[in-house]
């Protein structure tokens, strides 16, 4: 554990990340003005796929996939000339979000923002610009499977070390990848996106393709071609992290699971 990241004993068990530019306060809900749907997108919950879907439905000429940061908010209410005060249920708006198992989201964040390696080797040109969100020790994504440490065990150990660090230092609250899902919903507007006010609450598990279609049905819209493109019935679209193995390989003991739950 990197003691340099541990706050003094009297400080709250949360910490900022001075390096990050992906701050929570920059997030906004995405909207489909024609259909009056407001959607609070949560980083590491298929956010790239949702921004692509919303930009497509809104007819915006934006990049597809993990690309330009500005495109993630191209369909945000401020960028489409919508005033937040006008987005109300009384004005006919509906509200939705998708969430994810917190442990799986935490693991996904680590695998996405904490690999250290040549961006070309990682087959993701902009990866070097994503590493500032790690907010802690990084792991060598290009580590060869040789020597006393096999690649998979090295990454598992690196992940568990990160959990121990965060348990001791507190959750990184300023970066949108590490922030809790509740914190993101609060940023979008808690009164609009709290669970008991949602018209649709999807979960990144099971048949996500059908869930997205059902969400659009709540506002009378159907675009199966677009949904099938960004949320395929088979497989997973979009970029993935650089952790080999399955979640049970990483979260395989009580200490690690309890640590994530504590966070």
PDB file of C-alpha atoms in Angstrom:
ATOM      1  CA  UNK A   1       0.000   0.000   0.000  1.00  0.00           C
ATOM      2  CA  UNK A   2       1.333   3.400  -0.959  1.00  0.00           C
ATOM      3  CA  UNK A   3       1.453   5.272   2.337  1.00  0.00           C
ATOM      4  CA  UNK A   4       1.880   8.562   0.499  1.00  0.00           C
ATOM      5  CA  UNK A   5      -1.781   8.369  -0.522  1.00  0.00           C
ATOM      6  CA  UNK A   6      -3.076   7.830   3.007  1.00  0.00           C
ATOM      7  CA  UNK A   7      -4.634  10.920   4.625  1.00  0.00           C
ATOM      8  CA  UNK A   8      -3.999  11.895   8.221  1.00  0.00           C
ATOM      9  CA  UNK A   9      -5.995   9.985  10.804  1.00  0.00           C
ATOM     10  CA  UNK A  10      -8.437  12.817  11.491  1.00  0.00           C
ATOM     11  CA  UNK A  11      -9.320  13.370   7.835  1.00  0.00           C
ATOM     12  CA  UNK A  12     -12.522  11.936   6.335  1.00  0.00           C
ATOM     13  CA  UNK A  13     -12.221   8.581   4.627  1.00  0.00           C
ATOM     14  CA  UNK A  14     -12.484  10.107   1.177  1.00  0.00           C
ATOM     15  CA  UNK A  15      -9.761  11.624  -0.908  1.00  0.00           C
ATOM     16  CA  UNK A  16      -9.413  13.803  -3.959  1.00  0.00           C
ATOM     17  CA  UNK A  17      -7.336  12.959  -6.992  1.00  0.00           C
ATOM     18  CA  UNK A  18      -5.293  15.969  -7.993  1.00  0.00           C
ATOM     19  CA  UNK A  19      -4.365  14.487 -11.376  1.00  0.00           C
ATOM     20  CA  UNK A  20      -7.845  13.739 -12.676  1.00  0.00           C
ATOM     21  CA  UNK A  21      -9.747  15.929 -15.110  1.00  0.00           C
ATOM     22  CA  UNK A  22     -12.680  13.493 -15.269  1.00  0.00           C
ATOM     23  CA  UNK A  23     -14.304  15.132 -12.285  1.00  0.00           C
ATOM     24  CA  UNK A  24     -17.781  14.221 -11.102  1.00  0.00           C
ATOM     25  CA  UNK A  25     -18.985  17.809 -11.232  1.00  0.00           C
ATOM     26  CA  UNK A  26     -18.556  17.847 -15.020  1.00  0.00           C
ATOM     27  CA  UNK A  27     -21.237  15.180 -15.508  1.00  0.00           C
ATOM     28  CA  UNK A  28     -24.733  16.002 -16.750  1.00  0.00           C
ATOM     29  CA  UNK A  29     -27.776  13.990 -17.702  1.00  0.00           C
ATOM     30  CA  UNK A  30     -28.264  13.136 -21.369  1.00  0.00           C
ATOM     31  CA  UNK A  31     -31.570  13.985 -23.022  1.00  0.00           C
ATOM     32  CA  UNK A  32     -33.701  13.065 -26.007  1.00  0.00           C
ATOM     33  CA  UNK A  33     -35.659  16.336 -26.362  1.00  0.00           C
ATOM     34  CA  UNK A  34     -38.003  14.993 -29.048  1.00  0.00           C
ATOM     35  CA  UNK A  35     -39.145  12.214 -26.740  1.00  0.00           C
ATOM     36  CA  UNK A  36     -38.607  14.018 -23.438  1.00  0.00           C
ATOM     37  CA  UNK A  37     -36.346  11.387 -21.920  1.00  0.00           C
ATOM     38  CA  UNK A  38     -33.665  12.424 -19.419  1.00  0.00           C
ATOM     39  CA  UNK A  39     -30.993   9.831 -18.656  1.00  0.00           C
ATOM     40  CA  UNK A  40     -28.334   9.966 -15.949  1.00  0.00           C
ATOM     41  CA  UNK A  41     -25.402   8.091 -17.418  1.00  0.00           C
ATOM     42  CA  UNK A  42     -22.931   6.622 -14.963  1.00  0.00           C
ATOM     43  CA  UNK A  43     -19.267   6.091 -15.909  1.00  0.00           C
ATOM     44  CA  UNK A  44     -18.327   2.398 -16.074  1.00  0.00           C
ATOM     45  CA  UNK A  45     -21.968   1.467 -16.671  1.00  0.00           C
ATOM     46  CA  UNK A  46     -21.841   1.198 -20.475  1.00  0.00           C
ATOM     47  CA  UNK A  47     -21.493   4.984 -20.613  1.00  0.00           C
ATOM     48  CA  UNK A  48     -19.778   4.925 -24.018  1.00  0.00           C
ATOM     49  CA  UNK A  49     -22.612   2.891 -25.506  1.00  0.00           C
ATOM     50  CA  UNK A  50     -25.256   5.159 -24.013  1.00  0.00           C
ATOM     51  CA  UNK A  51     -23.605   8.338 -25.275  1.00  0.00           C
ATOM     52  CA  UNK A  52     -23.420   6.748 -28.744  1.00  0.00           C
ATOM     53  CA  UNK A  53     -27.101   5.793 -28.608  1.00  0.00           C
ATOM     54  CA  UNK A  54     -28.275   9.209 -27.451  1.00  0.00           C
ATOM     55  CA  UNK A  55     -26.069  11.066 -29.935  1.00  0.00           C
ATOM     56  CA  UNK A  56     -27.395   8.822 -32.721  1.00  0.00           C
ATOM     57  CA  UNK A  57     -31.059   9.322 -31.821  1.00  0.00           C
ATOM     58  CA  UNK A  58     -30.454  13.076 -31.589  1.00  0.00           C
ATOM     59  CA  UNK A  59     -28.883  13.040 -35.068  1.00  0.00           C
ATOM     60  CA  UNK A  60     -25.544  14.423 -33.894  1.00  0.00           C
ATOM     61  CA  UNK A  61     -22.383  14.045 -35.956  1.00  0.00           C
ATOM     62  CA  UNK A  62     -20.120  12.711 -33.226  1.00  0.00           C
ATOM     63  CA  UNK A  63     -17.508   9.996 -32.848  1.00  0.00           C
ATOM     64  CA  UNK A  64     -18.553   6.447 -32.039  1.00  0.00           C
ATOM     65  CA  UNK A  65     -16.838   4.425 -29.365  1.00  0.00           C
ATOM     66  CA  UNK A  66     -14.167   5.439 -26.886  1.00  0.00           C
ATOM     67  CA  UNK A  67     -12.995   8.686 -28.433  1.00  0.00           C
ATOM     68  CA  UNK A  68     -13.428  12.410 -27.990  1.00  0.00           C
ATOM     69  CA  UNK A  69     -14.277  13.340 -24.420  1.00  0.00           C
ATOM     70  CA  UNK A  70     -16.569  16.160 -25.515  1.00  0.00           C
ATOM     71  CA  UNK A  71     -18.818  13.732 -27.351  1.00  0.00           C
ATOM     72  CA  UNK A  72     -19.841  12.148 -24.065  1.00  0.00           C
ATOM     73  CA  UNK A  73     -21.813  15.286 -23.228  1.00  0.00           C
ATOM     74  CA  UNK A  74     -22.927  16.191 -26.752  1.00  0.00           C
ATOM     75  CA  UNK A  75     -26.472  15.138 -25.811  1.00  0.00           C
ATOM     76  CA  UNK A  76     -26.372  16.779 -22.379  1.00  0.00           C
ATOM     77  CA  UNK A  77     -29.187  19.185 -21.678  1.00  0.00           C
ATOM     78  CA  UNK A  78     -26.957  22.258 -21.628  1.00  0.00           C
ATOM     79  CA  UNK A  79     -25.450  21.407 -25.025  1.00  0.00           C
ATOM     80  CA  UNK A  80     -28.881  20.937 -26.588  1.00  0.00           C
ATOM     81  CA  UNK A  81     -30.233  24.219 -25.306  1.00  0.00           C
ATOM     82  CA  UNK A  82     -32.504  22.664 -22.696  1.00  0.00           C
ATOM     83  CA  UNK A  83     -32.889  24.417 -19.361  1.00  0.00           C
ATOM     84  CA  UNK A  84     -32.732  22.141 -16.353  1.00  0.00           C
ATOM     85  CA  UNK A  85     -35.648  23.941 -14.736  1.00  0.00           C
ATOM     86  CA  UNK A  86     -37.832  22.905 -17.674  1.00  0.00           C
ATOM     87  CA  UNK A  87     -37.029  19.201 -17.318  1.00  0.00           C
ATOM     88  CA  UNK A  88     -39.872  18.253 -15.016  1.00  0.00           C
ATOM     89  CA  UNK A  89     -42.477  15.544 -14.847  1.00  0.00           C
ATOM     90  CA  UNK A  90     -45.122  18.251 -15.116  1.00  0.00           C
ATOM     91  CA  UNK A  91     -43.667  19.171 -18.518  1.00  0.00           C
ATOM     92  CA  UNK A  92     -43.937  15.577 -19.689  1.00  0.00           C
ATOM     93  CA  UNK A  93     -40.363  14.415 -19.082  1.00  0.00           C
ATOM     94  CA  UNK A  94     -39.464  10.878 -18.053  1.00  0.00           C
ATOM     95  CA  UNK A  95     -36.355   9.851 -16.124  1.00  0.00           C
ATOM     96  CA  UNK A  96     -34.101   6.815 -16.408  1.00  0.00           C
ATOM     97  CA  UNK A  97     -30.714   5.411 -15.494  1.00  0.00           C
ATOM     98  CA  UNK A  98     -28.735   2.177 -15.543  1.00  0.00           C
ATOM     99  CA  UNK A  99     -26.673   0.993 -12.597  1.00  0.00           C
ATOM    100  CA  UNK A 100     -24.236  -1.861 -12.063  1.00  0.00           C
ATOM    101  CA  UNK A 101     -23.176  -4.196  -9.300  1.00  0.00           C
ATOM    102  CA  UNK A 102     -20.814  -1.937  -7.277  1.00  0.00           C
ATOM    103  CA  UNK A 103     -18.121  -4.611  -6.950  1.00  0.00           C
ATOM    104  CA  UNK A 104     -18.091  -5.274 -10.696  1.00  0.00           C
ATOM    105  CA  UNK A 105     -18.019  -1.545 -11.443  1.00  0.00           C
ATOM    106  CA  UNK A 106     -15.080  -1.072  -9.065  1.00  0.00           C
ATOM    107  CA  UNK A 107     -13.176  -3.939 -10.710  1.00  0.00           C
ATOM    108  CA  UNK A 108     -13.977  -2.575 -14.168  1.00  0.00           C
ATOM    109  CA  UNK A 109     -12.683   0.856 -13.190  1.00  0.00           C
ATOM    110  CA  UNK A 110      -9.384  -0.584 -12.005  1.00  0.00           C
ATOM    111  CA  UNK A 111      -8.929  -2.577 -15.213  1.00  0.00           C
ATOM    112  CA  UNK A 112      -9.810   0.409 -17.367  1.00  0.00           C
ATOM    113  CA  UNK A 113      -7.901   3.323 -15.853  1.00  0.00           C
ATOM    114  CA  UNK A 114      -4.965   1.727 -14.030  1.00  0.00           C
ATOM    115  CA  UNK A 115      -2.998  -0.187 -16.727  1.00  0.00           C
ATOM    116  CA  UNK A 116       0.484   1.142 -17.377  1.00  0.00           C
ATOM    117  CA  UNK A 117       1.937   0.420 -20.791  1.00  0.00           C
ATOM    118  CA  UNK A 118       2.507   1.633 -24.304  1.00  0.00           C
ATOM    119  CA  UNK A 119      -0.848   2.875 -25.690  1.00  0.00           C
ATOM    120  CA  UNK A 120      -0.129   1.165 -29.024  1.00  0.00           C
ATOM    121  CA  UNK A 121       0.537  -2.125 -27.238  1.00  0.00           C
ATOM    122  CA  UNK A 122      -2.798  -1.734 -25.493  1.00  0.00           C
ATOM    123  CA  UNK A 123      -4.517  -1.189 -28.843  1.00  0.00           C
ATOM    124  CA  UNK A 124      -6.165   1.936 -27.509  1.00  0.00           C
ATOM    125  CA  UNK A 125      -4.502   5.139 -28.800  1.00  0.00           C
ATOM    126  CA  UNK A 126      -6.014   7.431 -26.181  1.00  0.00           C
ATOM    127  CA  UNK A 127      -5.259   5.162 -23.251  1.00  0.00           C
ATOM    128  CA  UNK A 128      -2.351   7.288 -22.087  1.00  0.00           C
ATOM    129  CA  UNK A 129      -4.820  10.121 -21.582  1.00  0.00           C
ATOM    130  CA  UNK A 130      -7.068   7.922 -19.439  1.00  0.00           C
ATOM    131  CA  UNK A 131      -4.462   6.983 -16.867  1.00  0.00           C
ATOM    132  CA  UNK A 132      -4.787  10.146 -14.827  1.00  0.00           C
ATOM    133  CA  UNK A 133      -8.029   8.690 -13.469  1.00  0.00           C
ATOM    134  CA  UNK A 134      -6.257   5.808 -11.717  1.00  0.00           C
ATOM    135  CA  UNK A 135      -5.604   7.962  -8.658  1.00  0.00           C
ATOM    136  CA  UNK A 136      -3.279   5.322  -7.233  1.00  0.00           C
ATOM    137  CA  UNK A 137      -0.640   2.704  -8.115  1.00  0.00           C
ATOM    138  CA  UNK A 138      -0.849   1.354 -11.656  1.00  0.00           C
ATOM    139  CA  UNK A 139      -0.220  -2.153 -12.960  1.00  0.00           C
ATOM    140  CA  UNK A 140       1.895  -3.150 -15.948  1.00  0.00           C
ATOM    141  CA  UNK A 141      -0.617  -4.215 -18.597  1.00  0.00           C
ATOM    142  CA  UNK A 142       2.154  -5.576 -20.803  1.00  0.00           C
ATOM    143  CA  UNK A 143       3.798  -7.742 -18.165  1.00  0.00           C
ATOM    144  CA  UNK A 144       4.976 -10.995 -19.744  1.00  0.00           C
ATOM    145  CA  UNK A 145       3.804 -14.348 -18.474  1.00  0.00           C
ATOM    146  CA  UNK A 146       7.166 -15.471 -17.220  1.00  0.00           C
ATOM    147  CA  UNK A 147       9.200 -15.617 -14.051  1.00  0.00           C
ATOM    148  CA  UNK A 148       7.877 -16.236 -10.550  1.00  0.00           C
ATOM    149  CA  UNK A 149       4.796 -14.086 -11.123  1.00  0.00           C
ATOM    150  CA  UNK A 150       2.377 -15.196 -13.800  1.00  0.00           C
ATOM    151  CA  UNK A 151       0.495 -12.396 -15.500  1.00  0.00           C
ATOM    152  CA  UNK A 152      -2.908 -13.253 -14.068  1.00  0.00           C
ATOM    153  CA  UNK A 153      -1.653 -13.561 -10.487  1.00  0.00           C
ATOM    154  CA  UNK A 154       0.227 -10.276 -10.808  1.00  0.00           C
ATOM    155  CA  UNK A 155      -2.934  -8.438 -11.817  1.00  0.00           C
ATOM    156  CA  UNK A 156      -5.004 -10.097  -9.120  1.00  0.00           C
ATOM    157  CA  UNK A 157      -2.452  -9.040  -6.506  1.00  0.00           C
ATOM    158  CA  UNK A 158      -2.384  -5.497  -7.913  1.00  0.00           C
ATOM    159  CA  UNK A 159      -6.182  -5.288  -7.685  1.00  0.00           C
ATOM    160  CA  UNK A 160      -6.308  -6.536  -4.102  1.00  0.00           C
ATOM    161  CA  UNK A 161      -3.597  -4.056  -3.168  1.00  0.00           C
ATOM    162  CA  UNK A 162      -5.769  -1.274  -4.582  1.00  0.00           C
ATOM    163  CA  UNK A 163      -8.742  -2.416  -2.513  1.00  0.00           C
ATOM    164  CA  UNK A 164      -6.609  -2.328   0.651  1.00  0.00           C
ATOM    165  CA  UNK A 165      -5.389   1.151  -0.246  1.00  0.00           C
ATOM    166  CA  UNK A 166      -8.900   2.490  -0.730  1.00  0.00           C
ATOM    167  CA  UNK A 167     -10.134   0.889   2.485  1.00  0.00           C
ATOM    168  CA  UNK A 168      -7.367   2.691   4.353  1.00  0.00           C
ATOM    169  CA  UNK A 169      -7.401   5.978   2.449  1.00  0.00           C
ATOM    170  CA  UNK A 170     -11.070   6.182   1.507  1.00  0.00           C
ATOM    171  CA  UNK A 171     -12.916   6.195  -1.794  1.00  0.00           C
ATOM    172  CA  UNK A 172     -11.691   8.558  -4.490  1.00  0.00           C
ATOM    173  CA  UNK A 173     -14.664  10.901  -4.521  1.00  0.00           C
ATOM    174  CA  UNK A 174     -13.610  13.450  -7.124  1.00  0.00           C
ATOM    175  CA  UNK A 175     -13.035  11.195 -10.152  1.00  0.00           C
ATOM    176  CA  UNK A 176     -16.179  10.083 -11.958  1.00  0.00           C
ATOM    177  CA  UNK A 177     -14.937   6.508 -12.504  1.00  0.00           C
ATOM    178  CA  UNK A 178     -14.375   5.828  -8.795  1.00  0.00           C
ATOM    179  CA  UNK A 179     -17.196   7.932  -7.378  1.00  0.00           C
ATOM    180  CA  UNK A 180     -20.197   6.017  -6.097  1.00  0.00           C
ATOM    181  CA  UNK A 181     -23.211   5.624  -8.338  1.00  0.00           C
ATOM    182  CA  UNK A 182     -25.279   7.521  -5.792  1.00  0.00           C
ATOM    183  CA  UNK A 183     -22.850  10.430  -6.059  1.00  0.00           C
ATOM    184  CA  UNK A 184     -23.317  10.493  -9.839  1.00  0.00           C
ATOM    185  CA  UNK A 185     -27.111  10.451  -9.484  1.00  0.00           C
ATOM    186  CA  UNK A 186     -26.833  13.363  -7.069  1.00  0.00           C
ATOM    187  CA  UNK A 187     -24.768  15.249  -9.648  1.00  0.00           C
ATOM    188  CA  UNK A 188     -27.467  14.668 -12.282  1.00  0.00           C
ATOM    189  CA  UNK A 189     -30.081  15.891  -9.808  1.00  0.00           C
ATOM    190  CA  UNK A 190     -31.214  13.683  -6.950  1.00  0.00           C
ATOM    191  CA  UNK A 191     -34.820  14.853  -6.979  1.00  0.00           C
ATOM    192  CA  UNK A 192     -35.066  13.818 -10.629  1.00  0.00           C
ATOM    193  CA  UNK A 193     -33.044  10.606 -10.534  1.00  0.00           C
ATOM    194  CA  UNK A 194     -33.541   9.166  -7.071  1.00  0.00           C
ATOM    195  CA  UNK A 195     -34.788   5.567  -7.372  1.00  0.00           C
ATOM    196  CA  UNK A 196     -38.411   6.226  -6.429  1.00  0.00           C
ATOM    197  CA  UNK A 197     -38.715   8.932  -9.100  1.00  0.00           C
ATOM    198  CA  UNK A 198     -37.360   6.885 -12.001  1.00  0.00           C
ATOM    199  CA  UNK A 199     -39.588   5.784 -14.848  1.00  0.00           C
ATOM    200  CA  UNK A 200     -37.007   3.204 -15.825  1.00  0.00           C
ATOM    201  CA  UNK A 201     -34.166   1.735 -13.789  1.00  0.00           C
ATOM    202  CA  UNK A 202     -32.033  -0.673 -15.773  1.00  0.00           C
ATOM    203  CA  UNK A 203     -29.218  -2.874 -14.543  1.00  0.00           C
ATOM    204  CA  UNK A 204     -26.073  -3.753 -16.483  1.00  0.00           C
ATOM    205  CA  UNK A 205     -26.758  -7.456 -16.204  1.00  0.00           C
ATOM    206  CA  UNK A 206     -28.793 -10.034 -18.075  1.00  0.00           C
ATOM    207  CA  UNK A 207     -30.506  -8.973 -21.305  1.00  0.00           C
ATOM    208  CA  UNK A 208     -29.286  -5.380 -21.551  1.00  0.00           C
ATOM    209  CA  UNK A 209     -30.425  -5.138 -25.184  1.00  0.00           C
ATOM    210  CA  UNK A 210     -34.049  -5.704 -24.186  1.00  0.00           C
ATOM    211  CA  UNK A 211     -33.737  -3.413 -21.181  1.00  0.00           C
ATOM    212  CA  UNK A 212     -32.580  -0.520 -23.376  1.00  0.00           C
ATOM    213  CA  UNK A 213     -35.475  -1.144 -25.765  1.00  0.00           C
ATOM    214  CA  UNK A 214     -37.883  -1.183 -22.830  1.00  0.00           C
ATOM    215  CA  UNK A 215     -36.432   2.106 -21.586  1.00  0.00           C
ATOM    216  CA  UNK A 216     -37.081   3.766 -24.937  1.00  0.00           C
ATOM    217  CA  UNK A 217     -40.619   2.379 -24.950  1.00  0.00           C
ATOM    218  CA  UNK A 218     -41.389   4.417 -21.834  1.00  0.00           C
ATOM    219  CA  UNK A 219     -41.294   7.510 -24.056  1.00  0.00           C
ATOM    220  CA  UNK A 220     -42.867   5.880 -27.103  1.00  0.00           C
ATOM    221  CA  UNK A 221     -39.678   5.503 -29.130  1.00  0.00           C
ATOM    222  CA  UNK A 222     -38.417   2.410 -30.908  1.00  0.00           C
ATOM    223  CA  UNK A 223     -35.140   2.040 -32.793  1.00  0.00           C
ATOM    224  CA  UNK A 224     -34.184  -1.626 -32.692  1.00  0.00           C
ATOM    225  CA  UNK A 225     -31.463  -1.181 -35.308  1.00  0.00           C
ATOM    226  CA  UNK A 226     -29.621   1.408 -33.207  1.00  0.00           C
ATOM    227  CA  UNK A 227     -30.061  -0.517 -29.973  1.00  0.00           C
ATOM    228  CA  UNK A 228     -28.841  -3.738 -31.594  1.00  0.00           C
ATOM    229  CA  UNK A 229     -25.820  -1.844 -32.887  1.00  0.00           C
ATOM    230  CA  UNK A 230     -24.747  -0.301 -29.610  1.00  0.00           C
ATOM    231  CA  UNK A 231     -26.062  -3.047 -27.316  1.00  0.00           C
ATOM    232  CA  UNK A 232     -25.733  -6.288 -29.313  1.00  0.00           C
ATOM    233  CA  UNK A 233     -27.929  -9.215 -28.389  1.00  0.00           C
ATOM    234  CA  UNK A 234     -24.832 -11.390 -28.353  1.00  0.00           C
ATOM    235  CA  UNK A 235     -21.495 -10.283 -26.936  1.00  0.00           C
ATOM    236  CA  UNK A 236     -20.401  -6.902 -25.625  1.00  0.00           C
ATOM    237  CA  UNK A 237     -19.799  -3.767 -27.682  1.00  0.00           C
ATOM    238  CA  UNK A 238     -17.411  -0.985 -26.781  1.00  0.00           C
ATOM    239  CA  UNK A 239     -14.019  -0.954 -25.143  1.00  0.00           C
ATOM    240  CA  UNK A 240     -13.061  -3.236 -22.289  1.00  0.00           C
ATOM    241  CA  UNK A 241     -10.361  -3.171 -19.636  1.00  0.00           C
ATOM    242  CA  UNK A 242      -7.116  -5.109 -19.431  1.00  0.00           C
ATOM    243  CA  UNK A 243      -7.711  -7.649 -16.714  1.00  0.00           C
ATOM    244  CA  UNK A 244      -7.518 -11.284 -17.709  1.00  0.00           C
ATOM    245  CA  UNK A 245      -9.877 -13.767 -16.138  1.00  0.00           C
ATOM    246  CA  UNK A 246     -13.326 -13.399 -14.626  1.00  0.00           C
ATOM    247  CA  UNK A 247     -14.517 -11.320 -11.626  1.00  0.00           C
ATOM    248  CA  UNK A 248     -14.423 -14.336  -9.251  1.00  0.00           C
ATOM    249  CA  UNK A 249     -10.691 -14.606  -9.976  1.00  0.00           C
ATOM    250  CA  UNK A 250     -10.174 -11.146  -8.462  1.00  0.00           C
ATOM    251  CA  UNK A 251     -12.897 -11.003  -5.827  1.00  0.00           C
ATOM    252  CA  UNK A 252     -12.225 -14.414  -4.348  1.00  0.00           C
ATOM    253  CA  UNK A 253     -11.853 -13.870  -0.616  1.00  0.00           C
ATOM    254  CA  UNK A 254     -13.823 -12.318   2.210  1.00  0.00           C
ATOM    255  CA  UNK A 255     -11.335  -9.504   2.861  1.00  0.00           C
ATOM    256  CA  UNK A 256     -11.509  -8.218  -0.714  1.00  0.00           C
ATOM    257  CA  UNK A 257     -15.301  -8.435  -0.943  1.00  0.00           C
ATOM    258  CA  UNK A 258     -15.831  -6.805   2.445  1.00  0.00           C
ATOM    259  CA  UNK A 259     -13.365  -4.084   1.488  1.00  0.00           C
ATOM    260  CA  UNK A 260     -15.332  -3.214  -1.641  1.00  0.00           C
ATOM    261  CA  UNK A 261     -18.618  -3.311   0.281  1.00  0.00           C
ATOM    262  CA  UNK A 262     -17.121  -0.955   2.863  1.00  0.00           C
ATOM    263  CA  UNK A 263     -16.204   1.471   0.093  1.00  0.00           C
TER     264      UNK A 263
END
